[in-house]
Coordinates of C-alpha atoms in Angstrom, one line a residue:
W6 CA 20.1 -12.2 28.9
L7 CA 22.9 -9.8 29.4
R8 CA 25.4 -12.5 28.5
K9 CA 23.3 -13.3 25.4
A10 CA 23.3 -9.7 24.4
D11 CA 27.0 -9.4 24.9
S12 CA 27.5 -12.4 22.6
L13 CA 25.2 -11.0 20.0
A14 CA 26.5 -7.5 20.0
P15 CA 29.8 -8.2 18.2
A16 CA 28.0 -10.2 15.6
T17 CA 25.6 -7.4 14.8
G18 CA 28.0 -4.6 15.3
L19 CA 25.2 -2.2 16.1
F20 CA 24.9 -2.1 19.9
S21 CA 28.3 -3.2 21.1
W22 CA 28.6 0.3 22.6
W23 CA 25.5 -0.3 24.9
P24 CA 26.7 0.5 28.4
L25 CA 26.5 -2.3 30.9
R26 CA 25.3 0.2 33.5
A27 CA 22.3 1.0 31.3
Q28 CA 21.6 -2.7 30.7
A29 CA 21.7 -3.3 34.4
M30 CA 19.3 -0.4 35.0
L31 CA 16.9 -1.8 32.4
G32 CA 17.2 -5.2 33.9
A33 CA 16.0 -4.2 37.4
R34 CA 12.9 -6.3 37.4
S35 CA 11.7 -5.6 40.9
G36 CA 10.6 -2.1 42.0
G37 CA 11.7 -0.6 38.6
I38 CA 9.7 1.3 36.0
L39 CA 9.9 -1.4 33.4
T40 CA 8.5 -4.9 33.8
G41 CA 10.3 -8.0 32.8
E42 CA 8.4 -8.2 29.6
D43 CA 9.4 -4.6 28.8
V44 CA 13.0 -5.5 29.3
D45 CA 12.7 -8.5 27.0
N46 CA 11.0 -6.4 24.3
I47 CA 13.8 -3.9 24.4
R48 CA 16.4 -6.6 24.4
N49 CA 14.7 -8.2 21.3
M50 CA 14.6 -4.9 19.4
L51 CA 18.2 -4.1 20.1
F52 CA 20.0 -7.5 20.0
D53 CA 17.7 -10.0 18.3
A54 CA 19.1 -11.1 14.9
D55 CA 15.6 -11.8 13.6
A56 CA 14.6 -8.2 14.4
G57 CA 17.6 -6.9 12.5
G58 CA 16.5 -9.1 9.6
D59 CA 13.0 -7.5 9.7
V60 CA 14.6 -4.0 9.4
V61 CA 16.7 -5.1 6.5
F62 CA 13.7 -6.7 4.8
L63 CA 11.6 -3.6 5.3
V64 CA 14.3 -1.4 3.8
N65 CA 14.6 -3.7 0.8
A66 CA 10.9 -4.0 0.3
F67 CA 10.5 -0.2 0.5
A68 CA 13.3 0.2 -2.1
A69 CA 11.5 -2.4 -4.4
Y70 CA 8.1 -0.6 -4.1
A71 CA 9.7 2.8 -4.7
A72 CA 11.6 1.5 -7.7
A73 CA 8.4 0.0 -9.1
R74 CA 6.6 3.3 -8.7
L75 CA 9.4 5.2 -10.4
A76 CA 9.5 2.7 -13.3
I77 CA 5.8 2.8 -13.8
E78 CA 5.8 6.6 -13.6
F79 CA 8.3 6.6 -16.4
V80 CA 6.3 4.2 -18.6
L81 CA 2.8 5.6 -17.7
P82 CA 3.1 9.3 -16.8
G83 CA 0.2 11.4 -15.9
K84 CA -2.8 11.4 -13.6
L85 CA -6.4 10.2 -13.5
R86 CA -8.8 11.9 -11.1
G87 CA -6.0 13.5 -9.1
Y88 CA -3.9 10.3 -8.7
T89 CA -0.9 9.2 -10.7
H90 CA -1.2 6.1 -12.8
Q91 CA 1.5 4.3 -10.8
Q92 CA -0.6 4.8 -7.7
Y93 CA -3.4 2.8 -9.2
V94 CA -1.0 0.1 -10.5
V95 CA 1.0 -0.4 -7.3
T96 CA -2.1 -0.2 -5.1
L97 CA -3.9 -2.9 -7.2
A98 CA -0.8 -5.0 -7.3
H99 CA -0.5 -4.9 -3.5
Q100 CA -4.1 -5.5 -2.7
V101 CA -5.1 -7.9 -5.5
V102 CA -1.8 -9.8 -6.0
V103 CA 0.7 -9.5 -3.1
L104 CA -1.6 -9.8 -0.1
P105 CA -3.9 -12.5 -1.6
V106 CA -1.0 -14.6 -2.6
L107 CA 0.5 -14.4 0.9
A108 CA -3.0 -15.2 2.4
V109 CA -3.4 -18.3 0.2
C110 CA 0.2 -19.5 0.9
W111 CA -0.5 -19.0 4.6
A112 CA -3.8 -20.9 4.5
A113 CA -2.1 -23.7 2.5
R114 CA 0.7 -23.9 5.1
L115 CA 3.3 -23.0 2.5
L116 CA 4.3 -20.2 4.9
A117 CA 4.5 -20.5 8.7
S118 CA 2.3 -18.6 11.1
G119 CA 5.1 -17.5 13.3
G120 CA 6.8 -18.6 16.5
S121 CA 9.9 -20.8 16.2
A122 CA 8.8 -22.6 13.1
S123 CA 10.7 -20.4 10.7
G124 CA 11.7 -17.1 12.2
G125 CA 12.2 -13.8 10.7
P126 CA 10.2 -12.1 7.9
S127 CA 9.7 -15.5 6.1
E128 CA 6.7 -16.0 8.4
A129 CA 3.4 -15.1 6.7
P130 CA 2.3 -12.5 9.4
G131 CA 5.8 -10.9 9.2
L132 CA 5.6 -10.6 5.5
I133 CA 2.1 -9.1 5.6
Y134 CA 3.3 -6.5 8.2
L135 CA 6.5 -5.5 6.5
L136 CA 5.3 -5.5 2.9
T137 CA 2.3 -3.4 3.9
G138 CA 4.5 -1.0 5.8
A139 CA 6.9 -0.7 2.8
Y140 CA 3.9 -0.1 0.5
V141 CA 2.5 2.8 2.5
L142 CA 5.9 4.3 3.2
S143 CA 6.8 4.3 -0.5
D144 CA 3.4 6.0 -1.3
S145 CA 4.0 8.8 1.2
L146 CA 7.6 9.5 0.1
V147 CA 7.1 9.1 -3.6
N148 CA 3.6 10.6 -4.1
Y149 CA 3.1 13.0 -1.1
S150 CA 6.3 14.8 -0.6
P151 CA 8.4 17.4 -2.6
I152 CA 9.8 14.4 -4.5
S153 CA 6.5 14.1 -6.2
A154 CA 7.0 17.2 -8.2
A155 CA 10.2 15.9 -9.8
I156 CA 8.7 12.4 -10.3
A157 CA 5.4 13.5 -11.9
G158 CA 7.1 16.4 -13.8
S159 CA 3.9 18.5 -13.1
A160 CA 3.7 22.2 -13.0
G161 CA 2.9 23.9 -9.7
P162 CA 3.5 22.9 -6.1
P163 CA 4.1 19.2 -5.3
T164 CA 1.3 17.1 -3.9
F165 CA 1.1 17.1 -0.1
S166 CA -1.5 15.8 2.2
W167 CA -1.3 15.8 6.0
G168 CA -4.3 13.4 6.0
V169 CA -2.5 10.8 3.8
H170 CA 0.7 11.1 5.9
A171 CA -1.2 10.6 9.1
H172 CA -3.1 7.6 7.7
H173 CA 0.1 6.1 6.5
G174 CA 2.0 6.9 9.6
F175 CA -0.5 5.1 11.9
T176 CA -0.5 2.1 9.5
L177 CA 3.3 2.0 9.5
L178 CA 3.4 2.2 13.3
L179 CA 1.0 -0.7 13.6
C180 CA 3.0 -2.8 11.0
L181 CA 6.3 -2.2 12.8
L182 CA 4.8 -3.0 16.3
G183 CA 3.0 -6.0 14.9
T184 CA 6.3 -7.8 14.3
T185 CA 7.2 -7.5 18.0
L186 CA 4.0 -9.1 19.3
P187 CA 3.8 -12.7 20.7
P188 CA 3.0 -15.2 17.9
W189 CA -0.7 -15.5 18.6
L190 CA -1.2 -11.7 18.7
E191 CA 1.0 -11.3 15.6
V192 CA -1.4 -13.6 13.7
E193 CA -4.5 -11.6 14.9
G194 CA -2.9 -8.3 13.8
A195 CA -2.0 -9.7 10.4
V196 CA -5.6 -10.9 9.8
A197 CA -6.8 -7.3 10.7
I198 CA -4.4 -5.9 8.1
L199 CA -5.7 -8.3 5.5
L200 CA -9.2 -7.3 6.3
G201 CA -8.4 -3.6 6.2
E202 CA -6.6 -3.8 2.8
A203 CA -9.4 -5.9 1.3
G204 CA -11.9 -3.3 2.5
S205 CA -9.9 -0.5 0.9
L206 CA -9.7 -2.2 -2.5
W207 CA -13.0 -0.7 -3.8
I208 CA -11.6 2.8 -3.2
T209 CA -9.4 2.3 -6.2
I210 CA -12.0 0.5 -8.3
T211 CA -14.5 3.4 -7.7
L212 CA -11.9 6.0 -8.7
L213 CA -11.4 4.0 -11.9
R214 CA -15.1 3.5 -12.5
P215 CA -17.1 6.0 -10.5
T216 CA -20.6 4.4 -11.0
R217 CA -23.5 4.4 -8.6
T218 CA -23.0 0.7 -7.8
N219 CA -19.3 1.1 -7.1
F220 CA -19.9 4.0 -4.7
L221 CA -22.3 1.8 -2.8
L222 CA -20.0 -1.2 -2.8
R223 CA -17.1 1.0 -1.7
L224 CA -19.1 2.2 1.3
L225 CA -20.3 -1.3 2.2
T226 CA -17.0 -3.1 1.8
F227 CA -15.1 -0.4 3.7
F228 CA -17.6 -0.5 6.6
A229 CA -17.7 -4.3 6.8
S230 CA -14.0 -4.7 6.8
R231 CA -13.6 -2.2 9.7
L232 CA -16.5 -3.8 11.5
C233 CA -14.4 -7.0 11.6
A234 CA -10.9 -5.5 11.9
V235 CA -11.5 -3.1 14.8
P236 CA -12.7 -5.8 17.3
I237 CA -9.6 -7.9 16.4
A238 CA -7.4 -4.8 17.1
I239 CA -9.2 -4.3 20.5
D240 CA -8.6 -7.9 21.3
V241 CA -4.9 -7.5 20.6
L242 CA -4.8 -4.5 22.9
R243 CA -6.6 -6.4 25.6
Q244 CA -4.0 -9.1 25.6
C245 CA -1.0 -6.8 25.3
E246 CA 0.7 -6.7 28.7
S247 CA 3.8 -4.5 27.9
P248 CA 3.2 -0.7 28.3
L249 CA 5.9 -0.1 25.8
T250 CA 3.9 -1.9 23.2
F251 CA 0.3 -1.2 24.5
Y252 CA 0.4 2.6 24.4
P253 CA 1.9 3.0 20.8
L254 CA -0.5 0.3 19.6
L255 CA -3.4 2.2 21.2
A256 CA -2.3 5.4 19.6
G257 CA -2.1 3.7 16.2
V258 CA -5.4 2.0 16.5
A259 CA -7.2 5.2 17.8
G260 CA -5.7 7.2 15.0
L261 CA -6.8 4.8 12.3
V262 CA -10.3 4.5 13.8
Y263 CA -10.7 8.3 13.8
D264 CA -9.4 8.5 10.2
N265 CA -11.7 5.6 9.1
V266 CA -14.7 7.2 10.7
R267 CA -14.1 10.4 8.8
T268 CA -13.6 8.4 5.6
L269 CA -16.8 6.5 6.1
L270 CA -18.8 9.7 6.6
R271 CA -17.4 11.1 3.4
M272 CA -18.1 7.8 1.6
R273 CA -21.7 7.8 2.8
Y274 CA -22.2 11.4 1.6
H275 CA -20.8 10.5 -1.9
A276 CA -22.8 7.3 -2.1
R277 CA -26.0 9.3 -1.4
Q278 CA -25.0 11.8 -4.1
A279 CA -24.4 9.1 -6.6
A280 CA -27.7 7.4 -5.7
A281 CA -29.5 10.6 -6.3
G282 CA -28.0 11.0 -9.7
G283 CA -25.7 13.9 -8.7
G284 CA -22.1 14.3 -9.8
V285 CA -19.4 13.3 -7.4
A286 CA -16.1 15.1 -7.6
E287 CA -13.0 13.5 -6.0
H288 CA -9.7 14.9 -7.1
G289 CA -6.9 13.5 -5.0
S290 CA -8.4 14.6 -1.7
W291 CA -8.5 12.6 1.5
P292 CA -10.6 11.2 3.1
L293 CA -12.4 10.0 0.0

């Protein structure tokens, strides 16, 4: 693989400086710190043209989501229950249009499942990972950073939430690692993401129509989706042999599980409040 890397480096222009001594140290498969699979994963991330294509696609997708948010903010300024109008529009577009269309095309075999059939982000799982990663990254940078004050044009300090950044950070980590998994594990992870995003849909619907029924449906759909997605994530971890992939994946899954448990407890509290006829106030706070 050193010869292959040497032939790819001039084409990519990114890692032609990679010292041969470092390559040889990483390639020590017997008695070394890294296993053969670890070395292959590092080589794929550094030299694989498809991996470079994934990075370019992610950057372009992020730019598209961010541009869409800015355009919608310009056309529909203002907030509703603590969230900007563009957050509602982009979230619904991603969860109701983008991901369902990808899922249908995947089921209809219009998009490949992975492996050597198509390669790169044109595969259905790769598109699910990268578009979801770009979606959450654009939400964090546009809506929960100092940029938000200039975008929304609101008085006072910009919106910032460590909880939202942590949630998005764990999600982005899983999306980036998912594209490096073997094909069968990449498929499992993509299904888990589809389940998670489907279960989060009723969060937005409940914010738009905070009725007693919607509070209950939000709790039930969120819980059911996590009940299905978490075992899938555990199965992916069980089959992951590379420590370089296993431990970051474990950190991402553990972080999201912790965040989702907190969110479920808050949802249960609000569902009980709504069922008892009490008012429920949610103004841009997380967990909901």
